mmCIF file of C-alpha atoms and ligand atoms in Angstrom:
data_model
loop_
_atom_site.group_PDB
_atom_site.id
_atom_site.type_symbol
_atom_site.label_atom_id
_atom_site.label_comp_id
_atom_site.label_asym_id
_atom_site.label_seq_id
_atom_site.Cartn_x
_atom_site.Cartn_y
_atom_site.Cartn_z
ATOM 1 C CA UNK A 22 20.512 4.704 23.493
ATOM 2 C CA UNK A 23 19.392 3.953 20.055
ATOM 3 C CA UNK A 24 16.508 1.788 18.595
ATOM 4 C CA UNK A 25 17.338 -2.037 17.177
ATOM 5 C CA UNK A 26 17.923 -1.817 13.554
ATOM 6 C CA UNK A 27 18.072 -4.399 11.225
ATOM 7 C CA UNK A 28 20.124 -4.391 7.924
ATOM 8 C CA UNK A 29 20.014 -7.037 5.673
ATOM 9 C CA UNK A 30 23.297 -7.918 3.331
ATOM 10 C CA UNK A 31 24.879 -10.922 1.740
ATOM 11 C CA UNK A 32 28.040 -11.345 0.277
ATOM 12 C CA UNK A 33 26.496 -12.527 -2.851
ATOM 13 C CA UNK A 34 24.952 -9.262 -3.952
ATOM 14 C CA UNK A 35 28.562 -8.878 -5.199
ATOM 15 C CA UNK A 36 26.578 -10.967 -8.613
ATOM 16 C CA UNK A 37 24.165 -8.315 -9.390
ATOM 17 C CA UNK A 38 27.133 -7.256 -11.903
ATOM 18 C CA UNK A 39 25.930 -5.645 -14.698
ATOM 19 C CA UNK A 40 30.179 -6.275 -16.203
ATOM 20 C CA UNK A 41 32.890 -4.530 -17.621
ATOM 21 C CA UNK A 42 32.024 -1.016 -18.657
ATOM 22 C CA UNK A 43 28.319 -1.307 -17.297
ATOM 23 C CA UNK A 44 28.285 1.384 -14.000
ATOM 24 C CA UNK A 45 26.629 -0.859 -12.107
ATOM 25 C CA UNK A 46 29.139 -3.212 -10.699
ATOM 26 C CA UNK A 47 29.083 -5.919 -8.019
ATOM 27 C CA UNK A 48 32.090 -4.829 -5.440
ATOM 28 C CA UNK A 49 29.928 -1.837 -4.428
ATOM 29 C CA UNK A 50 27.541 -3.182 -2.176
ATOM 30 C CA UNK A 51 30.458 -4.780 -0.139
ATOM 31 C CA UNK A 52 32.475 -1.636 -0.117
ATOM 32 C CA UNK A 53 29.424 0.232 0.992
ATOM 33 C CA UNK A 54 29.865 -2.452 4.124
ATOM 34 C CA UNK A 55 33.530 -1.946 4.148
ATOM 35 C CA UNK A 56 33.220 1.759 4.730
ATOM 36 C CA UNK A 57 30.182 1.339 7.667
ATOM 37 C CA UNK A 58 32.181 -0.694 9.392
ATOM 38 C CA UNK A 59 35.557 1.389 9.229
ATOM 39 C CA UNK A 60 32.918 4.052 10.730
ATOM 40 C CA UNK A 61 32.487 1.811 13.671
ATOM 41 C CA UNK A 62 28.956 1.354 12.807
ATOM 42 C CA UNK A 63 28.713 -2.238 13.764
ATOM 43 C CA UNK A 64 30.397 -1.129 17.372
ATOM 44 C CA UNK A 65 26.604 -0.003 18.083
ATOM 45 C CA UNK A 66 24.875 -3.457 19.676
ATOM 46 C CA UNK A 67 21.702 -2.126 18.400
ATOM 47 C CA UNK A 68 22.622 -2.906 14.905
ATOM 48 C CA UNK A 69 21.834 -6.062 13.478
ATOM 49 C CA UNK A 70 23.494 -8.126 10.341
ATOM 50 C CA UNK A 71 21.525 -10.961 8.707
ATOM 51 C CA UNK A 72 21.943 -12.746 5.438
ATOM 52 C CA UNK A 73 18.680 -12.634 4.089
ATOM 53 C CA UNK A 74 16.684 -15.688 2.014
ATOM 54 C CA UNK A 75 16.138 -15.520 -1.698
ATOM 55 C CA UNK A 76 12.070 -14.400 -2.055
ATOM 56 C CA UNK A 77 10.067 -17.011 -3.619
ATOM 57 C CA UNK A 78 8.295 -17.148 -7.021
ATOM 58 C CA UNK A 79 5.070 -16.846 -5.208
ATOM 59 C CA UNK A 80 6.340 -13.737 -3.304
ATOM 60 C CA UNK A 81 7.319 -12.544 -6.965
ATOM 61 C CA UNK A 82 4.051 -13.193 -8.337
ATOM 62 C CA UNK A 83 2.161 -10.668 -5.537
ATOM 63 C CA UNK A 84 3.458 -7.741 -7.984
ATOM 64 C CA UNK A 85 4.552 -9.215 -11.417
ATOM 65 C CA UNK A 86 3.221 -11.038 -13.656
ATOM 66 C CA UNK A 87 3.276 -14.894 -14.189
ATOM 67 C CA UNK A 88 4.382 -14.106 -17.963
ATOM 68 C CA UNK A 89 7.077 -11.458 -16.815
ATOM 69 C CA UNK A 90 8.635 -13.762 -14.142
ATOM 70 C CA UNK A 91 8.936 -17.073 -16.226
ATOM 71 C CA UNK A 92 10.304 -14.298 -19.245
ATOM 72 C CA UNK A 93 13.299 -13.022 -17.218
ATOM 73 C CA UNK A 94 13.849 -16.940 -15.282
ATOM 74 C CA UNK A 95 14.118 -18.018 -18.909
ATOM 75 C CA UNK A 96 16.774 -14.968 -20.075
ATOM 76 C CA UNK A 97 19.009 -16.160 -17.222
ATOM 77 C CA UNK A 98 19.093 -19.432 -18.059
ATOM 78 C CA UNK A 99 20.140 -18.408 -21.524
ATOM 79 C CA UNK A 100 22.144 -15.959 -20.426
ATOM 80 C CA UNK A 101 20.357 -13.178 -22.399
ATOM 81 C CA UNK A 102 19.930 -9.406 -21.924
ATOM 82 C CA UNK A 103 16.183 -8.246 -20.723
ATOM 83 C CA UNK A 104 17.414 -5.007 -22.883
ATOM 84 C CA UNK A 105 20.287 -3.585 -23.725
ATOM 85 C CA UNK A 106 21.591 -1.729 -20.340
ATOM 86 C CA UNK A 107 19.635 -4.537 -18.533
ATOM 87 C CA UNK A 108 21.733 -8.139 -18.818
ATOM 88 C CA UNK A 109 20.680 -10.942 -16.673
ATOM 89 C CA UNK A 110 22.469 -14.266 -15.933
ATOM 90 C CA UNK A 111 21.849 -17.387 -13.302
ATOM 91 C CA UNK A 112 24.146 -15.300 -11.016
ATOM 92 C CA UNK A 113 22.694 -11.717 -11.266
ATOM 93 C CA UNK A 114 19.146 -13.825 -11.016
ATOM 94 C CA UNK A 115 20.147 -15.390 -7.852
ATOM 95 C CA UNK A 116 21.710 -11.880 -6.855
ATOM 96 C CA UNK A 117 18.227 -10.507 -7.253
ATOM 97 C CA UNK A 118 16.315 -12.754 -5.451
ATOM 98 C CA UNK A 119 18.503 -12.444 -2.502
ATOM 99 C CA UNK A 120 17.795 -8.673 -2.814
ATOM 100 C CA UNK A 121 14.194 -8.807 -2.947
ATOM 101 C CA UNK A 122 14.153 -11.510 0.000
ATOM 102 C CA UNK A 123 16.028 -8.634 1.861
ATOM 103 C CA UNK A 124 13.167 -6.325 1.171
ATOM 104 C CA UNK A 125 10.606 -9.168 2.754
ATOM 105 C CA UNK A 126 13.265 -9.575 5.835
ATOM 106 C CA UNK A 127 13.340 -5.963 6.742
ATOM 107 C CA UNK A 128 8.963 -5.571 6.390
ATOM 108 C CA UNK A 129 9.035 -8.567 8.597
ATOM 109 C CA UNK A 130 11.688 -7.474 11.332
ATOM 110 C CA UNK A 131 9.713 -3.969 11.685
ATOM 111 C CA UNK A 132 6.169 -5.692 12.043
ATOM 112 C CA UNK A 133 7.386 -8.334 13.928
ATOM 113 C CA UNK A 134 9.066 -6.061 16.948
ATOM 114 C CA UNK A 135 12.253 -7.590 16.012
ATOM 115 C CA UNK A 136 13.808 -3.782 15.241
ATOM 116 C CA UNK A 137 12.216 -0.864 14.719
ATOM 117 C CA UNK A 138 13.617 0.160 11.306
ATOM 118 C CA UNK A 139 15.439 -2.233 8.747
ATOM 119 C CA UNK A 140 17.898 -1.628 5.981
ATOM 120 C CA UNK A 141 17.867 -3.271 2.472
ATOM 121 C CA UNK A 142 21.604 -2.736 1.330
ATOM 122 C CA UNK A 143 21.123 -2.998 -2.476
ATOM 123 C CA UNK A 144 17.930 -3.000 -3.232
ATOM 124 C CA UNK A 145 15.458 0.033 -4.983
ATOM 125 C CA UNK A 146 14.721 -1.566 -8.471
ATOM 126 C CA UNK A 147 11.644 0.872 -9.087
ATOM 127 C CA UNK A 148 12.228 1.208 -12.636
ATOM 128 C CA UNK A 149 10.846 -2.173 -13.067
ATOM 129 C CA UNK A 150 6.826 -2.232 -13.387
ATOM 130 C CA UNK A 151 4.718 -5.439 -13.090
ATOM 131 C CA UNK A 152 5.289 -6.787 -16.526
ATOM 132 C CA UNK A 153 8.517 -5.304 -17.535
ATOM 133 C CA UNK A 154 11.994 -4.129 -16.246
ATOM 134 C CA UNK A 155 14.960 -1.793 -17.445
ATOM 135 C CA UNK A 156 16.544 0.657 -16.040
ATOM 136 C CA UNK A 157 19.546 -2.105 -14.056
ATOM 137 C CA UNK A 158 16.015 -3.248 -12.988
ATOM 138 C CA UNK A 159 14.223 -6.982 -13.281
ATOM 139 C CA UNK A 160 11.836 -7.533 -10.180
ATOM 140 C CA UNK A 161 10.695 -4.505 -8.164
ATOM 141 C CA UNK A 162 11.589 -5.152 -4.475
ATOM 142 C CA UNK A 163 10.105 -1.948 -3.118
ATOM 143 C CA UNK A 164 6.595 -3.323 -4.565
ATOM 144 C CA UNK A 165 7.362 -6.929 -3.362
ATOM 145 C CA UNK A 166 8.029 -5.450 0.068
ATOM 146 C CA UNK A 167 4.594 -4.229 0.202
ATOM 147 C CA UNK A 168 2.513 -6.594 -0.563
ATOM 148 C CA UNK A 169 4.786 -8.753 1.794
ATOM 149 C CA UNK A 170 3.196 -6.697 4.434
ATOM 150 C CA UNK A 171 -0.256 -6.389 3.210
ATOM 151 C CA UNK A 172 -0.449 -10.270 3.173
ATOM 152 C CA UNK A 173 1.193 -10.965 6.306
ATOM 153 C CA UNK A 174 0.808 -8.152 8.640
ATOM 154 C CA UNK A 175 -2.097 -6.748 7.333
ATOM 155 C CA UNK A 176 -0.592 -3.165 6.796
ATOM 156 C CA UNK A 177 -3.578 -0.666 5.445
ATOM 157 C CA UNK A 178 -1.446 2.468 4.300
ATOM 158 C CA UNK A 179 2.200 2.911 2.982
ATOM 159 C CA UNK A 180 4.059 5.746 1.998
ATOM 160 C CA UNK A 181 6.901 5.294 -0.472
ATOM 161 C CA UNK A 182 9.974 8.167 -0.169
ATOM 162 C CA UNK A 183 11.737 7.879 -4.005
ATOM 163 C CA UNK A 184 14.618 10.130 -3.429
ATOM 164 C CA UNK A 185 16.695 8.084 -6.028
ATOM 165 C CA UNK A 186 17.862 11.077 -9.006
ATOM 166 C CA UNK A 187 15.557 8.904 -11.805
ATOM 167 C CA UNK A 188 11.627 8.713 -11.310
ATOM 168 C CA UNK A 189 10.617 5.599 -10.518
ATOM 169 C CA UNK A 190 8.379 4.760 -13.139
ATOM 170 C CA UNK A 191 7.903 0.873 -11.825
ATOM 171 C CA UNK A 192 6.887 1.809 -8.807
ATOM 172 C CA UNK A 193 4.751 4.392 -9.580
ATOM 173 C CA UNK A 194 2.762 2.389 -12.009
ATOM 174 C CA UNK A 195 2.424 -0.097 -9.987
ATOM 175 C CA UNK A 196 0.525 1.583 -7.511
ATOM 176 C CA UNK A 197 -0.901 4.528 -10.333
ATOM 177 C CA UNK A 198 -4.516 3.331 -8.752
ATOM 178 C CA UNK A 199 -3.767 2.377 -5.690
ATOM 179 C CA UNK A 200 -5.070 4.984 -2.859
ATOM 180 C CA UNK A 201 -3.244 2.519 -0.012
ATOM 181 C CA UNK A 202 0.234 3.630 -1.120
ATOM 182 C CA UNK A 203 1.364 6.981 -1.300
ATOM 183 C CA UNK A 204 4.443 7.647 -3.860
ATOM 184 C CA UNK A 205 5.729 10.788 -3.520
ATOM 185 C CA UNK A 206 9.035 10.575 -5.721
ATOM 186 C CA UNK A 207 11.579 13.870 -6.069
ATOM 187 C CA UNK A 208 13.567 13.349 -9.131
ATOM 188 C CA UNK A 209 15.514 15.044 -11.626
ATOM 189 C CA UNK A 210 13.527 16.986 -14.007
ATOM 190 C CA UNK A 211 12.456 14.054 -16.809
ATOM 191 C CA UNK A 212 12.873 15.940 -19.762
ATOM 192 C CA UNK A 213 16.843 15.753 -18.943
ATOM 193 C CA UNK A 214 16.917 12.358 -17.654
ATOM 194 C CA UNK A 215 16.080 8.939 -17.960
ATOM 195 C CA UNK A 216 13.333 8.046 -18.145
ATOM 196 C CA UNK A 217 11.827 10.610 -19.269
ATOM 197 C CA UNK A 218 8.519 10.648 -17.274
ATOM 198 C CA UNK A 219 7.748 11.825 -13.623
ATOM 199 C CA UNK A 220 6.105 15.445 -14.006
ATOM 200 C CA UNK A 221 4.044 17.295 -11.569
ATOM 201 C CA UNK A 222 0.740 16.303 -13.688
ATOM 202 C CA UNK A 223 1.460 12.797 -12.999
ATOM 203 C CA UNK A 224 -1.224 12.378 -9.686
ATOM 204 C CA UNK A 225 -2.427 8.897 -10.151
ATOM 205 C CA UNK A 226 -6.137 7.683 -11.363
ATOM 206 C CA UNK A 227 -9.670 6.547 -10.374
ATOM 207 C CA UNK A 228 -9.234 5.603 -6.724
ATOM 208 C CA UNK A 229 -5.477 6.618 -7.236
ATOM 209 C CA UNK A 230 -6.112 10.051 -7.839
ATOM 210 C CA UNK A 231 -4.231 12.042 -5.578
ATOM 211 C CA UNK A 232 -1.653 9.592 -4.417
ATOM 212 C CA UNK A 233 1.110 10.074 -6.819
ATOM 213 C CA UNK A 234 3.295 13.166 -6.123
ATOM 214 C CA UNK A 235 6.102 13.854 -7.920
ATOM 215 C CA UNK A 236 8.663 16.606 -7.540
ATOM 216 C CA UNK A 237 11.108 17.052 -10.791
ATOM 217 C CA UNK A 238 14.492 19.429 -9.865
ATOM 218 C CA UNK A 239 16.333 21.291 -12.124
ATOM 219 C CA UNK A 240 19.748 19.530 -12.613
ATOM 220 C CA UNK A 241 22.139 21.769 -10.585
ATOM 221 C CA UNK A 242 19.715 21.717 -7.404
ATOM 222 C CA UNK A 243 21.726 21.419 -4.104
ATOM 223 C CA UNK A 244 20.929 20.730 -0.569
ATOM 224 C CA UNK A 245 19.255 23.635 0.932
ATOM 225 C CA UNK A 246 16.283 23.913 -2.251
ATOM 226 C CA UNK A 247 16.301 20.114 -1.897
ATOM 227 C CA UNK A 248 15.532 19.943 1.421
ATOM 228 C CA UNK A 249 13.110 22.821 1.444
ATOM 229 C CA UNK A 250 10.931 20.561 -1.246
ATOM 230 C CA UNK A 251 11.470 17.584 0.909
ATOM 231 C CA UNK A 252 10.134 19.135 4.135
ATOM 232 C CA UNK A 253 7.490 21.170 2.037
ATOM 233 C CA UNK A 254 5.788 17.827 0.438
ATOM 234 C CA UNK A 255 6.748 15.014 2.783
ATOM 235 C CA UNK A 256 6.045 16.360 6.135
ATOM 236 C CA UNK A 257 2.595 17.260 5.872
ATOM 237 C CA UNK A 258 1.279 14.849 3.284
ATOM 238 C CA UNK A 259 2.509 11.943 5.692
ATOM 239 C CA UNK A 260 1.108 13.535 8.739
ATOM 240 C CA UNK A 261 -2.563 14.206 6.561
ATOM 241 C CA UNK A 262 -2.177 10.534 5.086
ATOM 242 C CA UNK A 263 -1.081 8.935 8.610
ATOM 243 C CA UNK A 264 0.937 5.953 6.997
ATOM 244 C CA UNK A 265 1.704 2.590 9.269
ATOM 245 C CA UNK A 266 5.122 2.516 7.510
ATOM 246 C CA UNK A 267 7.673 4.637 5.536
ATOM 247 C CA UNK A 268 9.616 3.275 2.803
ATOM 248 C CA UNK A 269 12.344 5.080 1.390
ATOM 249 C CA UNK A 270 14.534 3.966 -1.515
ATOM 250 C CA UNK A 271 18.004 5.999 -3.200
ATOM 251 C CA UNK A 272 21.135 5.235 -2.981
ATOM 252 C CA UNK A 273 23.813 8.393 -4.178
ATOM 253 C CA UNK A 274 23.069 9.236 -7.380
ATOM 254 C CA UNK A 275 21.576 12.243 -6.623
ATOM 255 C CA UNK A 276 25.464 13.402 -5.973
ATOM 256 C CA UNK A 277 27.406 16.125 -7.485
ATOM 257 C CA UNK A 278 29.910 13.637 -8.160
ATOM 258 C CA UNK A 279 27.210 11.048 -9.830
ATOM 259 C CA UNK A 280 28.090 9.847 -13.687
ATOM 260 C CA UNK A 281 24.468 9.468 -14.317
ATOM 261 C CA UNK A 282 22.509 12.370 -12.616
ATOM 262 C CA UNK A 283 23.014 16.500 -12.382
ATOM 263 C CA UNK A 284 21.330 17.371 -9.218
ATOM 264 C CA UNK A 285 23.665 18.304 -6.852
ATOM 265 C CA UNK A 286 23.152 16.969 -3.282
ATOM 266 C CA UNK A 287 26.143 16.182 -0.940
ATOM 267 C CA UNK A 288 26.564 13.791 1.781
ATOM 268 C CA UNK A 289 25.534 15.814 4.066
ATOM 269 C CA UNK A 290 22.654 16.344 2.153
ATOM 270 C CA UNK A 291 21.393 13.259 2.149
ATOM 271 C CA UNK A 292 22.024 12.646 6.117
ATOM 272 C CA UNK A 293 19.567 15.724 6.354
ATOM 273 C CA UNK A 294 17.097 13.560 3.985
ATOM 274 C CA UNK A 295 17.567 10.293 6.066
ATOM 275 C CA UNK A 296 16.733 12.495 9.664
ATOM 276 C CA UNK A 297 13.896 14.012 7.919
ATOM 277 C CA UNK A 298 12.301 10.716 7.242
ATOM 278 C CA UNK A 299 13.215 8.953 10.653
ATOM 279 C CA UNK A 300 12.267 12.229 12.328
ATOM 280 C CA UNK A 301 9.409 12.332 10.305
ATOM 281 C CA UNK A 302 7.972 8.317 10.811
ATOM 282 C CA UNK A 303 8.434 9.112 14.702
ATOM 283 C CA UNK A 304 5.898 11.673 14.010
ATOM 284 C CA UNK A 305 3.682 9.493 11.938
ATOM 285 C CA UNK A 306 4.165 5.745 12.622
ATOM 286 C CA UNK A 307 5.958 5.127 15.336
ATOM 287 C CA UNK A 308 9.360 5.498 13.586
ATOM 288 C CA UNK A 309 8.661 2.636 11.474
ATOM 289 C CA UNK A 310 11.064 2.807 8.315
ATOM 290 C CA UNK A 311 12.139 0.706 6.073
ATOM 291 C CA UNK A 312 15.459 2.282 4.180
ATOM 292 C CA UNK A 313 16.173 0.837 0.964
ATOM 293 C CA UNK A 314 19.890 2.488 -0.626
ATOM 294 C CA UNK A 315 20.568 0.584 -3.789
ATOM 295 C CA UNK A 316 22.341 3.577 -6.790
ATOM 296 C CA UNK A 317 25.147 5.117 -7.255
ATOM 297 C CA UNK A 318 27.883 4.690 -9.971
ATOM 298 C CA UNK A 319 30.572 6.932 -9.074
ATOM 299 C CA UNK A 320 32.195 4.499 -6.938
ATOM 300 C CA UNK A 321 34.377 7.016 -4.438
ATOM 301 C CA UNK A 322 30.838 8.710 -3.178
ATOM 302 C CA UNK A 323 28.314 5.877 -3.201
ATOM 303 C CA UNK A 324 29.687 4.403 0.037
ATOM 304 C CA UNK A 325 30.092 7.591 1.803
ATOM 305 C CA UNK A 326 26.462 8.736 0.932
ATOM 306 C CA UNK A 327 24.748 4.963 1.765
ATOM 307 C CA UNK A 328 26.700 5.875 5.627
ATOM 308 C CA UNK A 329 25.180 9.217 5.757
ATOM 309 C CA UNK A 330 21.912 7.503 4.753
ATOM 310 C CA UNK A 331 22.241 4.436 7.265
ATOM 311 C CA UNK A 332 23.123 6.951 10.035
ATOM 312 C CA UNK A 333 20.091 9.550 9.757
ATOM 313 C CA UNK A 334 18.218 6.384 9.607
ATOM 314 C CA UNK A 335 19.425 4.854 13.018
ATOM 315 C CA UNK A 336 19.646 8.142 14.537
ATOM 316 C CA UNK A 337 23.362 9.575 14.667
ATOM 317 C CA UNK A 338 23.601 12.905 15.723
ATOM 318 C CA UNK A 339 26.763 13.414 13.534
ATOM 319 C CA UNK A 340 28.910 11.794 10.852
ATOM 320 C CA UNK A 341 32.522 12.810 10.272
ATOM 321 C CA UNK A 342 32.360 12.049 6.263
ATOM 322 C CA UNK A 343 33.776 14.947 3.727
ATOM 323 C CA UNK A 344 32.870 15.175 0.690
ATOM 324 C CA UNK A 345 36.009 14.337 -1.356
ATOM 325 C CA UNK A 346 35.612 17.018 -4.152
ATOM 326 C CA UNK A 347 35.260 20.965 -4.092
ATOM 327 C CA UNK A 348 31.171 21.874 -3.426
ATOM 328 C CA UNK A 349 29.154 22.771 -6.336
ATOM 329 C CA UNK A 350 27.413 25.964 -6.308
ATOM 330 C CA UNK A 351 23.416 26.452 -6.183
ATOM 331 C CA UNK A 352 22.417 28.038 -9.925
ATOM 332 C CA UNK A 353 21.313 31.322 -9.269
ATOM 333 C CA UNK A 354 17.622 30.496 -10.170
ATOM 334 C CA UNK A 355 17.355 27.131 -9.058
ATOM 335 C CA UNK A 356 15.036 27.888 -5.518
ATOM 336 C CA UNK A 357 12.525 30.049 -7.109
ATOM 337 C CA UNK A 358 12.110 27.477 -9.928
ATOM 338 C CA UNK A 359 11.630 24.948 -7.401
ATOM 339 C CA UNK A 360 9.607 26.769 -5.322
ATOM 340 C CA UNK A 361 6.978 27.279 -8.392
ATOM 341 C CA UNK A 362 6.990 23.766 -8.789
ATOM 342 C CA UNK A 363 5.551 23.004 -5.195
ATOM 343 C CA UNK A 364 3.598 25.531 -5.203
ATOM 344 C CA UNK A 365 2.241 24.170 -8.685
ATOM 345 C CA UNK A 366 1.997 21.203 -6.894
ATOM 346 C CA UNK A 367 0.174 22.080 -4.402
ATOM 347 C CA UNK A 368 -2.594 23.567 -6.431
ATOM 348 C CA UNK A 369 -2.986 20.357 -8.112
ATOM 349 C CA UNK A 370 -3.613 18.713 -5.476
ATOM 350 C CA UNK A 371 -5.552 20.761 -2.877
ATOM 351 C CA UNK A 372 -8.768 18.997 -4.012
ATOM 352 C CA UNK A 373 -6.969 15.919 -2.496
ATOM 353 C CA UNK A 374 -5.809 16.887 0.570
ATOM 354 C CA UNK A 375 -6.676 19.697 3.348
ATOM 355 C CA UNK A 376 -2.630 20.199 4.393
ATOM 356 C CA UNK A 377 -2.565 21.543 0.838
ATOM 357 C CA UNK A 378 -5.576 23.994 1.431
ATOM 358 C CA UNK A 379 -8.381 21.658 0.007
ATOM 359 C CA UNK A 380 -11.121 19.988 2.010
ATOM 360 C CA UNK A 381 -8.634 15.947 1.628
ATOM 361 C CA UNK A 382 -12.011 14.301 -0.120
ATOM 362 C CA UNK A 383 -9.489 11.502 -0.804
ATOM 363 C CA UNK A 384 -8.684 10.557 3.043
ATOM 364 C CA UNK A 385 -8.367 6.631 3.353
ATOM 365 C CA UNK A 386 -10.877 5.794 6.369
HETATM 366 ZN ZN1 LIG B 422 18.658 6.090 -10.078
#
C-alpha cells in the first residue's frame, strides 16, 4: 500500500546535547521516536529502522574545509565551545558524525532502490557553511548528503526545501554559485531573527544566479499564507528545474508554540508541507525525497510536528495529532504582505525562469 521508506536513527544522537539551559537537548530525538511509535508507525512493514555509520573525514572534506574540520576535531578533544551557543565535546562530535552518516545512508537507500524516500531523524545543520559553524551547527549534513550523491550516484540536479523558521545561511552559501542545486528556503523574516540574512534579493551569483530563492514571513504567519507561498514557489520552480531528488530539512520550529521562532504554523500545517513535497517529487522525480527534521526546542510540540512531517512524507492520508494549545490567529495583514513578497519574487527572477514569466535562460541542459 505504501512505498519502502527508510529512516535512519541511533540511540546515540541522545549526545548532540548542547546541556543544561541550552534548548537544544539530547532526549528529543528519542522522544520524537517514542511518540512515532506510540502512533503505530513502525506497525507499517514498509518502514525501515537502521542505525546509521558515523561519515568519514573524507566524506567531511567533500563540503568543508581541511582547516575547518581538524579546527572543530581539535575543540572536542579539548572540550571547547566553537562559539558561544555552539559547544562541542568527544560525545556531541561522535553525535554528529553519526548524524551526517545518516544523511549519506538515506542518499544511498533512495539511489540504490533500497526505499524510495529516507528519513534523517536529527539532522538539518544548515547554519554551518564550509569553513565555519554556529547556529547548534558544526558540519553541514544537508551539503554532505549531496555531494554523497554527486560522487557516487552521479546525481546532476538537486533541489533543497529549507522550511526550518531560520535561513539557512550554510547551506545557501555553500551552493551561492552552484546552478546544480536549487535552495529555495522560506524563513522568518531576517531582520527579526537569527541570523539575520535570507532576503528576497539574495538569488545566488555567476553561474548561481537564479538558484537561490528565498521567501522571508512576517512572524505571526500561519498555515493557510504559508502554504499558499509554498505551493506558489515550490511547485513550479521544481517542475521548470526538473530535479532527480528533493531534499527537505525543518524540524518544528516554525510552531506557534516554538521558544525561538514567531511564525505560526501548526501540526497540521506542516503535514500539509510534508504532502506538498512528496506530492510534489512524484510529480518531478519519481517521489524521490530525502526528509531531514532536526529543530525544535519547545519540547511538548517537536515530536508531534516531526510525526506530522514523517507521515506526509510516507504518505498517510490522516494523522490524529492535536495541537496541545489554543490556535493562534492569522494578523490581519499578514497574506497580502506575503503575497507582495512572491510576487516581488517573482519579478526578480523571471529573467531566470519561464514558470515565472521570463524566457528560463538559466535552464541546466
Ligand atoms: Zn531553525
Amino acid at each position: 500500500m505504501y512505498d519502502k521508506v527508510l529512516m535512519t536513527f541511533h540511540e546515540k544522537f541522545r549526545q548532540y546535547d548542547l546541556g543544561e539551559g541550552h534548548p537544544f537537548r539530547g532526549d528529543r530525538f528519542a522522544n520524537a521516536v517514542k511518540f512515532f511509535e506510540n502512533q503505530g508507525l513502525f506497525k507499517l512493514s514498509e518502514i525501515v529502522r537502521v542505525e546509521p555509520q558515523p561519515a568519514s573525514k573524507k566524506e567531511l572534506l567533500r563540503v568543508h574545509d581541511e582547516g575547518y574540520v581538524d579546527l572543530i576535531f581539535r575543540l572536542a578533544k579539548e572540550n571547547k565551545p566553537y562559539d558561544v551557543e555552539t559547544p562541542v565535546s568527544p560525545e556531541i562530535l561522535e553525535a554528529a558524525m553519526l548524524i551526517v552518516g545518516g544523511a549519506i545512508r538515506c542518499g544511498r537507500a533512495v539511489f540504490s532502490g533500497e526505499a524510495k524516500r529516507a528519513i534523517s531523524i536529527g539532522g538539518g545543520y544548515h547554519h554551518a557553511g564550509r569553513n565555519y559553524g554556529g547556529g547548534f551547527c558544526i558540519f553541514n549534513d544537508i551539503a554532505v548528503l549531496v555531494e554523497h550523491l554527486r560522487a557516487n550516484y552521479n546525481v546532476k540536479r538537486f533541489l533543497i526545501l529549507d522550511y526550518d523558521v531560520h535561513f539557512g545561511n550554510g547551506t545557501s552559501d555553500i551552493y551561492y554559485h552552484d546552478p546544480s542545486v536549487l535552495y529555495i528556503s522560506l524563513h522568518q523574516d531576517p531582520r527579526t531573527i537569527y541570523p539575520g540574512t535570507g532576503f528576497v534579493e539574495q538569488i545566488g551569483e555567476d553561474a548561481g544566479e537564479g538558484y537561490n530563492i528565498n521567501v522571508p514571513l512576517p512572524p505571526g504567519t500561519s498555515d493557510n499564507t504559508y502554504l499558499y507561498a509554498l505551493t506558489e514557489v515550490l511547485v513550479p520552480l521544481a517542475e521548470e528545474f526538473k530535479p532527480e531528488i528533493i531534499i527537505a530539512n525543518g524540524g518544528s520550529d516554525a510552531h506557534f508554540a516554538d521558544m525561538l521562532g514567531d511564525l505560526n504554523l501548526t501540526v497540521n500545517g506542516f503535514f500539509r508541507i510534508s504532502q506538498l513535497i512528496k506530492e510534489t517529487a512524484d510529480k518531478v522525480c519519481d517521489g524521490k525525497v530525502v526528509l531531514i527534521p532536526g529543530s525544535g526546542y519547545n519540547p511538548q510540540v517537536l515530536p508531534m510536528c516531526w510525526y506530522a512531517l514523517v507521515a506526509g512524507v510516507v504518505g498517510l492520508k490522516e494523522i490524529h495529532v492535536e495541537d496541545p494549545y489554543p490556535l493562534p490567529k492569522e494578523p490581519p495583514n499578514g497574506i497580502r504582505t506575503v503575497e507582495r513578497t512572491v510576487d516581488e519574487l517573482k519579478r526578480l527572477l523571471r529573467r531566470y525562469w519561464s514558470c515565472f514569466g521570463g524566457f528560463g535562460l538559466n535552464v541546466v541542459p
